[in-house]
């Protein structure tokens, strides 16, 4: 029986060691994966920065008074190169393809996808041009003809008041005269 007791003790001693080793190994693997994820994110940010620098000449041509565009790289969970409030460039699933997307009220639409920086620069150039034309159309709104309200002269209002006053006085005088003749 002491042999069976020793076997139970050995099993209890070995199990935590194995679990401890397994946990240690799992932590090491998780740290390695985290390192790979960080490296992938850094690579995404670097590729977006390259595209951002390629877009510098385009945005240098945009007049300063046009404040539609707010370009910059955000380094969140998913790095993005923002063009304006509704459009940005994100890396595809394979982390080598650029995906130019726009958020609309009906969902997100893909405007362009490519591995090449010049193709993406052309897509962003077209988008910027369309947005600037939309802005021009919004600024040149057709003036709406407002109905012209005729101003009535104050004298007419005053005249109506005077007419009412005179008619009232005449009516009172007529009632008083009729009452006095009736009593007579």
PDB file of C-alpha atoms in Angstrom:
ATOM      1  CA  UNK A   1       0.000   0.000   0.000  1.00  0.00           C
ATOM      2  CA  UNK A   2       2.887   2.335   0.597  1.00  0.00           C
ATOM      3  CA  UNK A   3       3.927   1.725  -3.008  1.00  0.00           C
ATOM      4  CA  UNK A   4       0.473   2.842  -4.198  1.00  0.00           C
ATOM      5  CA  UNK A   5       0.718   5.842  -1.906  1.00  0.00           C
ATOM      6  CA  UNK A   6       4.094   6.791  -3.368  1.00  0.00           C
ATOM      7  CA  UNK A   7       2.710   6.476  -6.901  1.00  0.00           C
ATOM      8  CA  UNK A   8      -0.116   8.884  -6.006  1.00  0.00           C
ATOM      9  CA  UNK A   9       2.361  11.351  -4.494  1.00  0.00           C
ATOM     10  CA  UNK A  10       4.601  11.151  -7.536  1.00  0.00           C
ATOM     11  CA  UNK A  11       1.620  11.762  -9.817  1.00  0.00           C
ATOM     12  CA  UNK A  12       0.638  14.821  -7.788  1.00  0.00           C
ATOM     13  CA  UNK A  13       4.210  16.112  -7.859  1.00  0.00           C
ATOM     14  CA  UNK A  14       4.618  15.528 -11.593  1.00  0.00           C
ATOM     15  CA  UNK A  15       1.289  17.047 -12.704  1.00  0.00           C
ATOM     16  CA  UNK A  16       1.949  20.601 -11.458  1.00  0.00           C
ATOM     17  CA  UNK A  17       5.445  20.488 -12.887  1.00  0.00           C
ATOM     18  CA  UNK A  18       4.119  19.478 -16.273  1.00  0.00           C
ATOM     19  CA  UNK A  19       1.361  22.088 -16.123  1.00  0.00           C
ATOM     20  CA  UNK A  20       3.851  24.652 -14.947  1.00  0.00           C
ATOM     21  CA  UNK A  21       6.133  23.764 -17.835  1.00  0.00           C
ATOM     22  CA  UNK A  22       3.213  23.866 -20.248  1.00  0.00           C
ATOM     23  CA  UNK A  23       2.157  27.298 -18.968  1.00  0.00           C
ATOM     24  CA  UNK A  24       5.717  28.530 -19.248  1.00  0.00           C
ATOM     25  CA  UNK A  25       5.943  27.243 -22.803  1.00  0.00           C
ATOM     26  CA  UNK A  26       2.564  28.819 -23.667  1.00  0.00           C
ATOM     27  CA  UNK A  27       3.731  32.162 -22.293  1.00  0.00           C
ATOM     28  CA  UNK A  28       6.912  31.999 -24.360  1.00  0.00           C
ATOM     29  CA  UNK A  29       4.880  31.207 -27.498  1.00  0.00           C
ATOM     30  CA  UNK A  30       2.458  34.060 -26.772  1.00  0.00           C
ATOM     31  CA  UNK A  31       5.367  36.451 -26.325  1.00  0.00           C
ATOM     32  CA  UNK A  32       6.820  35.273 -29.651  1.00  0.00           C
ATOM     33  CA  UNK A  33       3.466  35.787 -31.387  1.00  0.00           C
ATOM     34  CA  UNK A  34       3.131  39.233 -29.803  1.00  0.00           C
ATOM     35  CA  UNK A  35       6.580  40.071 -31.100  1.00  0.00           C
ATOM     36  CA  UNK A  36       5.550  38.950 -34.580  1.00  0.00           C
ATOM     37  CA  UNK A  37       2.338  40.980 -34.365  1.00  0.00           C
ATOM     38  CA  UNK A  38       4.286  44.060 -33.291  1.00  0.00           C
ATOM     39  CA  UNK A  39       6.718  43.525 -36.163  1.00  0.00           C
ATOM     40  CA  UNK A  40       3.815  43.153 -38.621  1.00  0.00           C
ATOM     41  CA  UNK A  41       2.171  46.314 -37.292  1.00  0.00           C
ATOM     42  CA  UNK A  42       5.478  48.169 -37.584  1.00  0.00           C
ATOM     43  CA  UNK A  43       5.781  46.948 -41.178  1.00  0.00           C
ATOM     44  CA  UNK A  44       2.231  48.139 -41.924  1.00  0.00           C
ATOM     45  CA  UNK A  45       2.979  51.556 -40.459  1.00  0.00           C
ATOM     46  CA  UNK A  46       6.214  51.769 -42.450  1.00  0.00           C
ATOM     47  CA  UNK A  47       4.403  50.953 -45.728  1.00  0.00           C
ATOM     48  CA  UNK A  48       1.704  53.521 -44.941  1.00  0.00           C
ATOM     49  CA  UNK A  49       4.389  56.108 -44.182  1.00  0.00           C
ATOM     50  CA  UNK A  50       5.980  55.423 -47.588  1.00  0.00           C
ATOM     51  CA  UNK A  51       2.616  56.061 -49.253  1.00  0.00           C
ATOM     52  CA  UNK A  52       2.084  59.140 -47.110  1.00  0.00           C
ATOM     53  CA  UNK A  53       5.394  60.589 -48.306  1.00  0.00           C
ATOM     54  CA  UNK A  54       4.447  59.792 -51.918  1.00  0.00           C
ATOM     55  CA  UNK A  55       1.253  61.838 -51.418  1.00  0.00           C
ATOM     56  CA  UNK A  56       3.152  64.947 -50.232  1.00  0.00           C
ATOM     57  CA  UNK A  57       3.347  66.553 -53.719  1.00  0.00           C
ATOM     58  CA  UNK A  58      -0.399  66.060 -54.237  1.00  0.00           C
ATOM     59  CA  UNK A  59      -1.376  67.729 -50.975  1.00  0.00           C
ATOM     60  CA  UNK A  60       1.150  70.518 -51.548  1.00  0.00           C
ATOM     61  CA  UNK A  61      -0.993  71.526 -54.564  1.00  0.00           C
ATOM     62  CA  UNK A  62      -4.243  71.690 -52.560  1.00  0.00           C
ATOM     63  CA  UNK A  63      -5.016  75.354 -51.754  1.00  0.00           C
ATOM     64  CA  UNK A  64      -4.665  76.258 -48.092  1.00  0.00           C
ATOM     65  CA  UNK A  65      -8.206  77.625 -47.795  1.00  0.00           C
ATOM     66  CA  UNK A  66      -9.611  74.169 -48.583  1.00  0.00           C
ATOM     67  CA  UNK A  67      -9.794  72.377 -45.252  1.00  0.00           C
ATOM     68  CA  UNK A  68     -11.437  69.146 -46.408  1.00  0.00           C
ATOM     69  CA  UNK A  69      -8.405  66.957 -45.962  1.00  0.00           C
ATOM     70  CA  UNK A  70      -6.750  65.889 -42.733  1.00  0.00           C
ATOM     71  CA  UNK A  71      -4.016  63.467 -43.701  1.00  0.00           C
ATOM     72  CA  UNK A  72      -2.108  61.403 -41.177  1.00  0.00           C
ATOM     73  CA  UNK A  73      -1.210  57.892 -40.080  1.00  0.00           C
ATOM     74  CA  UNK A  74      -3.053  56.534 -37.047  1.00  0.00           C
ATOM     75  CA  UNK A  75      -1.254  53.765 -35.195  1.00  0.00           C
ATOM     76  CA  UNK A  76      -4.108  51.968 -33.492  1.00  0.00           C
ATOM     77  CA  UNK A  77      -4.889  48.273 -33.581  1.00  0.00           C
ATOM     78  CA  UNK A  78      -5.246  48.620 -37.353  1.00  0.00           C
ATOM     79  CA  UNK A  79      -2.884  51.302 -38.697  1.00  0.00           C
ATOM     80  CA  UNK A  80      -4.542  53.638 -41.216  1.00  0.00           C
ATOM     81  CA  UNK A  81      -3.497  56.482 -43.472  1.00  0.00           C
ATOM     82  CA  UNK A  82      -6.359  58.962 -43.234  1.00  0.00           C
ATOM     83  CA  UNK A  83      -7.046  61.142 -46.267  1.00  0.00           C
ATOM     84  CA  UNK A  84     -10.086  62.911 -44.850  1.00  0.00           C
ATOM     85  CA  UNK A  85     -12.807  62.187 -42.336  1.00  0.00           C
ATOM     86  CA  UNK A  86     -14.468  59.461 -44.407  1.00  0.00           C
ATOM     87  CA  UNK A  87     -11.651  57.968 -46.497  1.00  0.00           C
ATOM     88  CA  UNK A  88      -8.527  56.119 -45.452  1.00  0.00           C
ATOM     89  CA  UNK A  89      -5.991  53.591 -46.656  1.00  0.00           C
ATOM     90  CA  UNK A  90      -5.476  50.376 -44.765  1.00  0.00           C
ATOM     91  CA  UNK A  91      -3.265  47.402 -45.494  1.00  0.00           C
ATOM     92  CA  UNK A  92      -4.975  44.271 -46.829  1.00  0.00           C
ATOM     93  CA  UNK A  93      -4.976  40.894 -45.122  1.00  0.00           C
ATOM     94  CA  UNK A  94      -1.675  39.901 -46.679  1.00  0.00           C
ATOM     95  CA  UNK A  95      -0.112  43.162 -45.368  1.00  0.00           C
ATOM     96  CA  UNK A  96       1.344  43.939 -48.808  1.00  0.00           C
ATOM     97  CA  UNK A  97      -1.676  45.350 -50.599  1.00  0.00           C
ATOM     98  CA  UNK A  98      -2.967  48.872 -50.072  1.00  0.00           C
ATOM     99  CA  UNK A  99      -6.759  49.191 -49.779  1.00  0.00           C
ATOM    100  CA  UNK A 100      -8.293  52.656 -50.238  1.00  0.00           C
ATOM    101  CA  UNK A 101     -11.745  52.686 -48.594  1.00  0.00           C
ATOM    102  CA  UNK A 102     -14.470  55.226 -47.955  1.00  0.00           C
ATOM    103  CA  UNK A 103     -17.102  55.081 -45.239  1.00  0.00           C
ATOM    104  CA  UNK A 104     -20.579  55.922 -46.513  1.00  0.00           C
ATOM    105  CA  UNK A 105     -23.995  55.860 -44.894  1.00  0.00           C
ATOM    106  CA  UNK A 106     -24.543  52.508 -46.618  1.00  0.00           C
ATOM    107  CA  UNK A 107     -21.301  50.950 -45.359  1.00  0.00           C
ATOM    108  CA  UNK A 108     -17.677  50.865 -46.370  1.00  0.00           C
ATOM    109  CA  UNK A 109     -16.764  50.781 -50.050  1.00  0.00           C
ATOM    110  CA  UNK A 110     -13.386  49.982 -51.588  1.00  0.00           C
ATOM    111  CA  UNK A 111     -12.256  52.752 -53.935  1.00  0.00           C
ATOM    112  CA  UNK A 112      -8.968  51.162 -55.005  1.00  0.00           C
ATOM    113  CA  UNK A 113      -6.659  48.253 -54.214  1.00  0.00           C
ATOM    114  CA  UNK A 114      -3.082  47.776 -55.343  1.00  0.00           C
ATOM    115  CA  UNK A 115       0.383  46.638 -54.370  1.00  0.00           C
ATOM    116  CA  UNK A 116       1.927  49.648 -56.117  1.00  0.00           C
ATOM    117  CA  UNK A 117       2.374  53.068 -54.548  1.00  0.00           C
ATOM    118  CA  UNK A 118       1.958  55.014 -57.853  1.00  0.00           C
ATOM    119  CA  UNK A 119      -1.414  53.351 -58.506  1.00  0.00           C
ATOM    120  CA  UNK A 120      -2.603  54.349 -55.046  1.00  0.00           C
ATOM    121  CA  UNK A 121      -1.312  57.898 -55.532  1.00  0.00           C
ATOM    122  CA  UNK A 122      -3.389  58.110 -58.735  1.00  0.00           C
ATOM    123  CA  UNK A 123      -6.483  56.798 -56.914  1.00  0.00           C
ATOM    124  CA  UNK A 124      -6.070  59.319 -54.090  1.00  0.00           C
ATOM    125  CA  UNK A 125      -5.476  62.106 -56.643  1.00  0.00           C
ATOM    126  CA  UNK A 126      -8.777  61.292 -58.345  1.00  0.00           C
ATOM    127  CA  UNK A 127     -10.570  61.175 -54.995  1.00  0.00           C
ATOM    128  CA  UNK A 128      -9.127  64.534 -53.911  1.00  0.00           C
ATOM    129  CA  UNK A 129     -10.152  66.106 -57.233  1.00  0.00           C
ATOM    130  CA  UNK A 130     -13.726  64.782 -56.899  1.00  0.00           C
ATOM    131  CA  UNK A 131     -13.994  66.060 -53.326  1.00  0.00           C
ATOM    132  CA  UNK A 132     -12.768  69.513 -54.373  1.00  0.00           C
ATOM    133  CA  UNK A 133     -15.368  69.655 -57.188  1.00  0.00           C
ATOM    134  CA  UNK A 134     -18.098  68.595 -54.727  1.00  0.00           C
ATOM    135  CA  UNK A 135     -16.991  71.416 -52.451  1.00  0.00           C
ATOM    136  CA  UNK A 136     -17.155  73.943 -55.300  1.00  0.00           C
ATOM    137  CA  UNK A 137     -20.670  72.818 -56.180  1.00  0.00           C
ATOM    138  CA  UNK A 138     -21.738  73.115 -52.555  1.00  0.00           C
ATOM    139  CA  UNK A 139     -20.260  76.609 -52.273  1.00  0.00           C
ATOM    140  CA  UNK A 140     -21.988  77.848 -55.449  1.00  0.00           C
ATOM    141  CA  UNK A 141     -25.533  77.216 -54.352  1.00  0.00           C
ATOM    142  CA  UNK A 142     -28.267  78.758 -56.433  1.00  0.00           C
ATOM    143  CA  UNK A 143     -29.844  81.651 -54.551  1.00  0.00           C
ATOM    144  CA  UNK A 144     -33.458  80.969 -53.714  1.00  0.00           C
ATOM    145  CA  UNK A 145     -35.833  83.777 -54.645  1.00  0.00           C
ATOM    146  CA  UNK A 146     -37.555  84.825 -51.479  1.00  0.00           C
ATOM    147  CA  UNK A 147     -41.140  86.053 -51.759  1.00  0.00           C
ATOM    148  CA  UNK A 148     -41.202  89.798 -51.468  1.00  0.00           C
ATOM    149  CA  UNK A 149     -43.388  90.876 -48.595  1.00  0.00           C
ATOM    150  CA  UNK A 150     -45.096  94.174 -49.309  1.00  0.00           C
ATOM    151  CA  UNK A 151     -44.710  96.691 -46.571  1.00  0.00           C
ATOM    152  CA  UNK A 152     -47.990  98.304 -45.773  1.00  0.00           C
ATOM    153  CA  UNK A 153     -47.708 101.916 -44.981  1.00  0.00           C
ATOM    154  CA  UNK A 154     -48.337 102.845 -41.382  1.00  0.00           C
ATOM    155  CA  UNK A 155     -50.876 105.450 -42.427  1.00  0.00           C
ATOM    156  CA  UNK A 156     -53.203 102.775 -43.690  1.00  0.00           C
ATOM    157  CA  UNK A 157     -53.178 101.118 -40.286  1.00  0.00           C
ATOM    158  CA  UNK A 158     -53.655 104.461 -38.627  1.00  0.00           C
ATOM    159  CA  UNK A 159     -56.404 105.334 -41.131  1.00  0.00           C
ATOM    160  CA  UNK A 160     -58.240 102.089 -40.361  1.00  0.00           C
ATOM    161  CA  UNK A 161     -58.028 102.910 -36.660  1.00  0.00           C
ATOM    162  CA  UNK A 162     -59.420 106.395 -37.211  1.00  0.00           C
ATOM    163  CA  UNK A 163     -62.232 105.042 -39.417  1.00  0.00           C
ATOM    164  CA  UNK A 164     -63.173 102.537 -36.713  1.00  0.00           C
ATOM    165  CA  UNK A 165     -63.090 105.260 -34.071  1.00  0.00           C
ATOM    166  CA  UNK A 166     -65.335 107.580 -36.097  1.00  0.00           C
ATOM    167  CA  UNK A 167     -67.798 104.777 -36.972  1.00  0.00           C
ATOM    168  CA  UNK A 168     -67.951 103.758 -33.329  1.00  0.00           C
ATOM    169  CA  UNK A 169     -68.618 107.336 -32.220  1.00  0.00           C
ATOM    170  CA  UNK A 170     -71.331 107.739 -34.870  1.00  0.00           C
ATOM    171  CA  UNK A 171     -72.945 104.447 -33.809  1.00  0.00           C
ATOM    172  CA  UNK A 172     -72.949 105.535 -30.143  1.00  0.00           C
ATOM    173  CA  UNK A 173     -74.426 108.911 -31.077  1.00  0.00           C
ATOM    174  CA  UNK A 174     -77.137 107.174 -33.157  1.00  0.00           C
ATOM    175  CA  UNK A 175     -78.049 104.810 -30.301  1.00  0.00           C
ATOM    176  CA  UNK A 176     -78.175 107.724 -27.825  1.00  0.00           C
ATOM    177  CA  UNK A 177     -80.369 109.771 -30.214  1.00  0.00           C
ATOM    178  CA  UNK A 178     -82.738 106.838 -30.823  1.00  0.00           C
ATOM    179  CA  UNK A 179     -83.056 106.214 -27.050  1.00  0.00           C
ATOM    180  CA  UNK A 180     -83.791 109.847 -26.339  1.00  0.00           C
ATOM    181  CA  UNK A 181     -86.451 110.097 -29.114  1.00  0.00           C
ATOM    182  CA  UNK A 182     -88.112 106.925 -27.904  1.00  0.00           C
ATOM    183  CA  UNK A 183     -88.543 108.389 -24.419  1.00  0.00           C
ATOM    184  CA  UNK A 184     -90.038 111.545 -25.713  1.00  0.00           C
TER     185      UNK A 184
END
